[in-house]
Short mmCIF file of N, CA and C in Angstrom, two decimals:
data_model
loop_
_atom_site.label_atom_id
_atom_site.label_comp_id
_atom_site.label_asym_id
_atom_site.label_seq_id
_atom_site.Cartn_x
_atom_site.Cartn_y
_atom_site.Cartn_z
N MET A 716 -104.86 -28.91 37.21
CA MET A 716 -104.03 -28.64 36.05
C MET A 716 -104.84 -27.79 35.07
N ARG A 717 -104.13 -27.15 34.16
CA ARG A 717 -104.77 -26.30 33.18
C ARG A 717 -104.58 -26.90 31.79
N CYS A 718 -105.68 -27.03 31.07
CA CYS A 718 -105.66 -27.58 29.72
C CYS A 718 -104.96 -26.60 28.78
N LEU A 719 -104.06 -27.09 27.96
CA LEU A 719 -103.32 -26.22 27.04
C LEU A 719 -104.13 -25.88 25.79
N ILE A 720 -105.27 -26.50 25.60
CA ILE A 720 -106.10 -26.23 24.42
C ILE A 720 -107.21 -25.23 24.76
N CYS A 721 -108.04 -25.57 25.74
CA CYS A 721 -109.19 -24.70 26.06
C CYS A 721 -108.95 -23.82 27.28
N ASN A 722 -107.84 -24.02 27.95
CA ASN A 722 -107.42 -23.21 29.09
C ASN A 722 -108.31 -23.40 30.32
N SER A 723 -109.06 -24.47 30.39
CA SER A 723 -109.90 -24.73 31.56
C SER A 723 -109.10 -25.52 32.60
N ILE A 724 -109.54 -25.46 33.83
CA ILE A 724 -108.89 -26.19 34.91
C ILE A 724 -109.54 -27.56 35.03
N TYR A 725 -108.72 -28.60 35.14
CA TYR A 725 -109.24 -29.95 35.30
C TYR A 725 -108.41 -30.69 36.34
N TYR A 726 -108.95 -31.77 36.84
CA TYR A 726 -108.31 -32.54 37.90
C TYR A 726 -108.16 -33.98 37.46
N GLU A 727 -107.05 -34.56 37.84
CA GLU A 727 -106.80 -35.98 37.57
C GLU A 727 -107.24 -36.79 38.77
N LYS A 728 -107.99 -37.86 38.53
CA LYS A 728 -108.38 -38.74 39.63
C LYS A 728 -107.17 -39.55 40.07
N ARG A 729 -107.02 -39.64 41.37
CA ARG A 729 -105.91 -40.41 41.94
C ARG A 729 -106.44 -41.32 43.03
N ASP A 730 -105.78 -42.45 43.19
CA ASP A 730 -106.06 -43.34 44.31
C ASP A 730 -104.72 -43.73 44.92
N LEU A 731 -104.72 -44.65 45.85
CA LEU A 731 -103.48 -45.01 46.53
C LEU A 731 -102.44 -45.62 45.58
N ARG A 732 -102.90 -46.33 44.56
CA ARG A 732 -101.96 -46.94 43.63
C ARG A 732 -101.29 -45.91 42.72
N THR A 733 -101.98 -44.83 42.40
CA THR A 733 -101.45 -43.85 41.46
C THR A 733 -101.06 -42.52 42.12
N LEU A 734 -101.07 -42.48 43.43
CA LEU A 734 -100.83 -41.22 44.14
C LEU A 734 -99.44 -40.65 43.87
N PHE A 735 -98.43 -41.49 43.80
CA PHE A 735 -97.06 -41.00 43.66
C PHE A 735 -96.49 -41.20 42.26
N ARG A 736 -97.30 -41.61 41.33
CA ARG A 736 -96.85 -41.73 39.95
C ARG A 736 -97.11 -40.43 39.22
N THR A 737 -96.18 -40.06 38.39
CA THR A 737 -96.39 -38.86 37.58
C THR A 737 -96.72 -39.29 36.16
N LYS A 738 -97.78 -38.75 35.64
CA LYS A 738 -98.20 -39.03 34.28
C LYS A 738 -98.38 -37.68 33.59
N PRO A 739 -97.65 -37.43 32.52
CA PRO A 739 -97.82 -36.12 31.86
C PRO A 739 -99.23 -35.99 31.28
N SER A 740 -99.84 -34.89 31.57
CA SER A 740 -101.18 -34.64 31.07
C SER A 740 -101.27 -33.17 30.68
N PHE A 741 -101.69 -32.91 29.46
CA PHE A 741 -101.72 -31.55 28.96
C PHE A 741 -103.11 -31.15 28.46
N ARG A 742 -104.05 -32.11 28.45
CA ARG A 742 -105.38 -31.85 27.90
C ARG A 742 -106.45 -32.35 28.86
N CYS A 743 -107.57 -31.62 28.91
CA CYS A 743 -108.72 -32.09 29.70
C CYS A 743 -109.41 -33.21 28.92
N GLN A 744 -110.35 -33.88 29.57
CA GLN A 744 -111.01 -35.02 28.92
C GLN A 744 -111.85 -34.60 27.72
N SER A 745 -112.50 -33.45 27.78
CA SER A 745 -113.32 -33.03 26.64
C SER A 745 -112.44 -32.71 25.43
N CYS A 746 -111.30 -32.07 25.63
CA CYS A 746 -110.39 -31.79 24.51
C CYS A 746 -109.73 -33.07 24.01
N GLU A 747 -109.49 -34.00 24.90
CA GLU A 747 -108.93 -35.30 24.50
C GLU A 747 -109.87 -36.01 23.54
N LYS A 748 -111.18 -35.94 23.81
CA LYS A 748 -112.17 -36.57 22.93
C LYS A 748 -112.37 -35.77 21.65
N LYS A 749 -112.34 -34.46 21.77
CA LYS A 749 -112.59 -33.60 20.61
C LYS A 749 -111.46 -33.66 19.59
N TYR A 750 -110.22 -33.67 20.07
CA TYR A 750 -109.06 -33.67 19.19
C TYR A 750 -108.34 -35.00 19.26
N LEU A 751 -108.98 -36.02 18.73
CA LEU A 751 -108.32 -37.32 18.67
C LEU A 751 -107.18 -37.21 17.67
N ASN A 752 -106.01 -37.55 18.10
CA ASN A 752 -104.92 -37.48 17.15
C ASN A 752 -104.46 -38.89 16.80
N VAL A 753 -104.56 -39.16 15.56
CA VAL A 753 -104.13 -40.44 15.02
C VAL A 753 -103.01 -40.14 14.05
N CYS A 754 -101.90 -40.74 14.28
CA CYS A 754 -100.76 -40.45 13.42
C CYS A 754 -100.98 -41.08 12.05
N ARG A 755 -100.80 -40.28 11.04
CA ARG A 755 -100.90 -40.74 9.65
C ARG A 755 -99.51 -40.71 9.03
N TYR A 756 -99.36 -41.51 8.02
CA TYR A 756 -98.04 -41.66 7.40
C TYR A 756 -98.19 -41.64 5.89
N GLU A 757 -97.29 -40.92 5.22
CA GLU A 757 -97.23 -40.89 3.76
C GLU A 757 -95.78 -40.98 3.33
N THR A 758 -95.57 -41.56 2.19
CA THR A 758 -94.25 -41.59 1.58
C THR A 758 -94.32 -40.85 0.26
N ILE A 759 -93.42 -39.88 0.10
CA ILE A 759 -93.38 -39.07 -1.12
C ILE A 759 -92.02 -39.27 -1.76
N PRO A 760 -91.97 -39.71 -3.01
CA PRO A 760 -90.65 -39.87 -3.65
C PRO A 760 -90.03 -38.52 -3.96
N ILE A 761 -88.77 -38.41 -3.62
CA ILE A 761 -87.98 -37.24 -4.01
C ILE A 761 -86.77 -37.77 -4.76
N GLU A 762 -85.93 -36.90 -5.22
CA GLU A 762 -84.79 -37.27 -6.06
C GLU A 762 -83.94 -38.35 -5.40
N ARG A 763 -83.99 -39.59 -5.88
CA ARG A 763 -83.21 -40.75 -5.45
C ARG A 763 -83.52 -41.24 -4.04
N PHE A 764 -84.37 -40.56 -3.28
CA PHE A 764 -84.68 -40.97 -1.92
C PHE A 764 -86.18 -40.84 -1.67
N LEU A 765 -86.59 -41.04 -0.41
CA LEU A 765 -87.99 -40.92 -0.03
C LEU A 765 -88.15 -39.88 1.07
N LEU A 766 -89.26 -39.18 1.01
CA LEU A 766 -89.64 -38.28 2.09
C LEU A 766 -90.78 -38.95 2.85
N HIS A 767 -90.54 -39.27 4.11
CA HIS A 767 -91.53 -39.92 4.95
C HIS A 767 -92.20 -38.84 5.78
N ARG A 768 -93.50 -38.65 5.59
CA ARG A 768 -94.22 -37.59 6.29
C ARG A 768 -95.20 -38.20 7.28
N TYR A 769 -95.04 -37.84 8.54
CA TYR A 769 -95.96 -38.23 9.60
C TYR A 769 -96.71 -36.98 10.04
N TYR A 770 -98.02 -37.07 10.16
CA TYR A 770 -98.78 -35.93 10.65
C TYR A 770 -99.89 -36.40 11.57
N PHE A 771 -100.29 -35.49 12.47
CA PHE A 771 -101.22 -35.86 13.53
C PHE A 771 -102.65 -35.38 13.30
N PHE A 772 -102.86 -34.35 12.49
CA PHE A 772 -104.20 -33.84 12.23
C PHE A 772 -104.38 -33.60 10.74
N GLU A 773 -105.61 -33.73 10.28
CA GLU A 773 -105.92 -33.55 8.86
C GLU A 773 -105.98 -32.09 8.45
N GLU A 774 -106.24 -31.19 9.38
CA GLU A 774 -106.39 -29.78 9.06
C GLU A 774 -105.66 -28.94 10.10
N GLU A 775 -105.53 -27.67 9.80
CA GLU A 775 -104.82 -26.76 10.69
C GLU A 775 -105.56 -26.64 12.01
N VAL A 776 -104.79 -26.65 13.09
CA VAL A 776 -105.37 -26.51 14.43
C VAL A 776 -104.94 -25.16 15.01
N GLN A 777 -105.73 -24.65 15.92
CA GLN A 777 -105.50 -23.30 16.45
C GLN A 777 -104.89 -23.31 17.85
N PHE A 778 -104.33 -24.41 18.27
CA PHE A 778 -103.73 -24.46 19.59
C PHE A 778 -102.25 -24.81 19.47
N THR A 779 -101.55 -24.70 20.56
CA THR A 779 -100.12 -24.93 20.57
C THR A 779 -99.79 -26.42 20.47
N ILE A 780 -98.68 -26.70 19.90
CA ILE A 780 -98.21 -28.08 19.73
C ILE A 780 -97.87 -28.72 21.07
N ASP A 781 -97.62 -27.90 22.09
CA ASP A 781 -97.27 -28.41 23.41
C ASP A 781 -98.37 -29.27 24.02
N ALA A 782 -99.59 -29.09 23.58
CA ALA A 782 -100.71 -29.87 24.11
C ALA A 782 -100.59 -31.35 23.79
N PHE A 783 -99.80 -31.70 22.78
CA PHE A 783 -99.65 -33.09 22.38
C PHE A 783 -98.21 -33.58 22.50
N ASP A 784 -97.45 -32.99 23.42
CA ASP A 784 -96.07 -33.41 23.62
C ASP A 784 -95.95 -34.87 24.01
N ASP A 785 -96.88 -35.38 24.82
CA ASP A 785 -96.79 -36.77 25.23
C ASP A 785 -96.94 -37.72 24.05
N HIS A 786 -97.79 -37.39 23.08
CA HIS A 786 -97.94 -38.23 21.89
C HIS A 786 -96.71 -38.13 21.00
N TYR A 787 -96.20 -36.93 20.81
CA TYR A 787 -95.00 -36.77 20.00
C TYR A 787 -93.82 -37.52 20.59
N LEU A 788 -93.62 -37.41 21.89
CA LEU A 788 -92.49 -38.07 22.53
C LEU A 788 -92.59 -39.58 22.44
N LEU A 789 -93.78 -40.12 22.66
CA LEU A 789 -93.96 -41.57 22.56
C LEU A 789 -93.69 -42.04 21.14
N PHE A 790 -94.22 -41.33 20.17
CA PHE A 790 -94.02 -41.71 18.78
C PHE A 790 -92.55 -41.58 18.39
N LEU A 791 -91.91 -40.52 18.84
CA LEU A 791 -90.51 -40.29 18.52
C LEU A 791 -89.62 -41.36 19.14
N GLN A 792 -89.92 -41.77 20.36
CA GLN A 792 -89.14 -42.83 21.00
C GLN A 792 -89.21 -44.13 20.23
N ASN A 793 -90.37 -44.42 19.66
CA ASN A 793 -90.56 -45.68 18.94
C ASN A 793 -89.91 -45.68 17.56
N THR A 794 -89.70 -44.54 16.97
CA THR A 794 -89.17 -44.49 15.60
C THR A 794 -87.78 -43.87 15.49
N LEU A 795 -87.25 -43.33 16.57
CA LEU A 795 -85.99 -42.59 16.48
C LEU A 795 -84.81 -43.45 16.03
N GLU A 796 -84.74 -44.66 16.50
CA GLU A 796 -83.61 -45.52 16.14
C GLU A 796 -83.58 -45.78 14.63
N GLU A 797 -84.72 -46.07 14.04
CA GLU A 797 -84.79 -46.28 12.60
C GLU A 797 -84.42 -45.02 11.83
N ILE A 798 -84.90 -43.88 12.32
CA ILE A 798 -84.62 -42.62 11.63
C ILE A 798 -83.14 -42.30 11.66
N LEU A 799 -82.50 -42.49 12.79
CA LEU A 799 -81.07 -42.17 12.90
C LEU A 799 -80.21 -43.07 12.03
N LYS A 800 -80.64 -44.29 11.78
CA LYS A 800 -79.89 -45.19 10.90
C LYS A 800 -80.05 -44.81 9.44
N ASN A 801 -81.26 -44.38 9.06
CA ASN A 801 -81.58 -44.26 7.64
C ASN A 801 -81.68 -42.85 7.09
N GLY A 802 -81.74 -41.83 7.93
CA GLY A 802 -81.99 -40.53 7.32
C GLY A 802 -81.91 -39.35 8.26
N THR A 803 -82.65 -38.31 7.90
CA THR A 803 -82.64 -37.03 8.58
C THR A 803 -84.04 -36.76 9.12
N LEU A 804 -84.11 -36.23 10.34
CA LEU A 804 -85.39 -35.91 10.97
C LEU A 804 -85.61 -34.41 10.96
N ILE A 805 -86.82 -33.98 10.56
CA ILE A 805 -87.22 -32.58 10.58
C ILE A 805 -88.59 -32.51 11.24
N ILE A 806 -88.74 -31.64 12.22
CA ILE A 806 -90.02 -31.45 12.90
C ILE A 806 -90.51 -30.04 12.60
N VAL A 807 -91.67 -29.94 11.96
CA VAL A 807 -92.26 -28.65 11.58
C VAL A 807 -93.75 -28.66 11.91
N GLU A 808 -94.33 -27.47 11.91
CA GLU A 808 -95.77 -27.39 12.15
C GLU A 808 -96.54 -27.95 10.98
N SER A 809 -96.14 -27.58 9.77
CA SER A 809 -96.76 -28.14 8.56
C SER A 809 -95.72 -28.11 7.44
N LEU A 810 -95.90 -28.97 6.48
CA LEU A 810 -94.99 -29.06 5.34
C LEU A 810 -95.58 -28.25 4.20
N SER A 811 -95.04 -27.06 3.98
CA SER A 811 -95.55 -26.20 2.92
C SER A 811 -94.90 -26.56 1.58
N ASP A 812 -95.43 -26.00 0.52
CA ASP A 812 -94.86 -26.25 -0.81
C ASP A 812 -93.42 -25.75 -0.92
N GLU A 813 -93.15 -24.59 -0.31
CA GLU A 813 -91.79 -24.03 -0.37
C GLU A 813 -90.79 -24.94 0.35
N LEU A 814 -91.18 -25.42 1.53
CA LEU A 814 -90.30 -26.33 2.26
C LEU A 814 -90.12 -27.63 1.51
N PHE A 815 -91.18 -28.13 0.90
CA PHE A 815 -91.08 -29.36 0.12
C PHE A 815 -90.10 -29.19 -1.05
N GLN A 816 -90.14 -28.05 -1.72
CA GLN A 816 -89.21 -27.79 -2.84
C GLN A 816 -87.76 -27.80 -2.36
N VAL A 817 -87.52 -27.22 -1.19
CA VAL A 817 -86.15 -27.21 -0.64
C VAL A 817 -85.72 -28.62 -0.27
N LEU A 818 -86.61 -29.38 0.36
CA LEU A 818 -86.27 -30.75 0.74
C LEU A 818 -86.06 -31.64 -0.47
N ASP A 819 -86.75 -31.33 -1.55
CA ASP A 819 -86.59 -32.10 -2.78
C ASP A 819 -85.19 -31.90 -3.37
N LEU A 820 -84.56 -30.78 -3.11
CA LEU A 820 -83.21 -30.51 -3.62
C LEU A 820 -82.13 -31.25 -2.83
N LEU A 821 -82.42 -31.61 -1.59
CA LEU A 821 -81.44 -32.35 -0.78
C LEU A 821 -81.32 -33.76 -1.31
N LYS A 822 -80.12 -34.20 -1.54
CA LYS A 822 -79.92 -35.51 -2.17
C LYS A 822 -78.96 -36.37 -1.37
N PHE A 823 -79.04 -36.30 -0.03
CA PHE A 823 -78.06 -37.07 0.73
C PHE A 823 -78.66 -38.20 1.56
N SER A 824 -79.96 -38.23 1.82
CA SER A 824 -80.54 -39.34 2.58
C SER A 824 -82.06 -39.27 2.54
N HIS A 825 -82.68 -40.29 3.12
CA HIS A 825 -84.12 -40.25 3.31
C HIS A 825 -84.43 -39.15 4.32
N ILE A 826 -85.59 -38.52 4.18
CA ILE A 826 -85.97 -37.43 5.07
C ILE A 826 -87.26 -37.83 5.78
N TYR A 827 -87.26 -37.71 7.10
CA TYR A 827 -88.43 -37.98 7.92
C TYR A 827 -88.94 -36.65 8.45
N VAL A 828 -90.20 -36.32 8.14
CA VAL A 828 -90.78 -35.05 8.54
C VAL A 828 -91.96 -35.32 9.46
N TYR A 829 -91.93 -34.76 10.67
CA TYR A 829 -93.05 -34.83 11.61
C TYR A 829 -93.79 -33.51 11.54
N CYS A 830 -95.09 -33.56 11.28
CA CYS A 830 -95.92 -32.36 11.16
C CYS A 830 -97.09 -32.45 12.14
N LEU A 831 -97.51 -31.31 12.63
CA LEU A 831 -98.70 -31.28 13.46
C LEU A 831 -99.93 -31.48 12.61
N TYR A 832 -100.00 -30.80 11.47
CA TYR A 832 -101.12 -30.97 10.54
C TYR A 832 -100.58 -30.97 9.13
N VAL A 833 -101.43 -31.34 8.19
CA VAL A 833 -100.98 -31.52 6.81
C VAL A 833 -101.55 -30.42 5.92
N LEU A 834 -100.72 -29.91 5.05
CA LEU A 834 -101.15 -29.08 3.94
C LEU A 834 -100.98 -29.93 2.70
N LYS A 835 -101.95 -29.99 1.85
CA LYS A 835 -101.86 -30.84 0.67
C LYS A 835 -100.79 -30.30 -0.28
N ILE A 836 -99.95 -31.22 -0.73
CA ILE A 836 -98.86 -30.86 -1.66
C ILE A 836 -99.35 -31.07 -3.07
#
């Protein structure tokens, strides 16, 4: 397989128990260790509602978001039911000041924003 971050070729170890199982893998082991992604959460009050911001990295990253699709999908599966009941979901690369100003004008529900990295507001 080819790592989506460093573009190197890597191999997954398999044995008889895991030979026919498919496990999505988009990163080599060195990139997995280098770019540990821990989901962070912030709540920002907006007009009459809350903006819930989830982000995966503290600073801007130079690789494609596709490298962490497995983490996004797992996280989205665990929180999607709550989001659909209570608000609106927006997925962006980062939450800029301009986007925050626009979201602040929306006054119809709680807003859940998933970001790859965070820009300080």
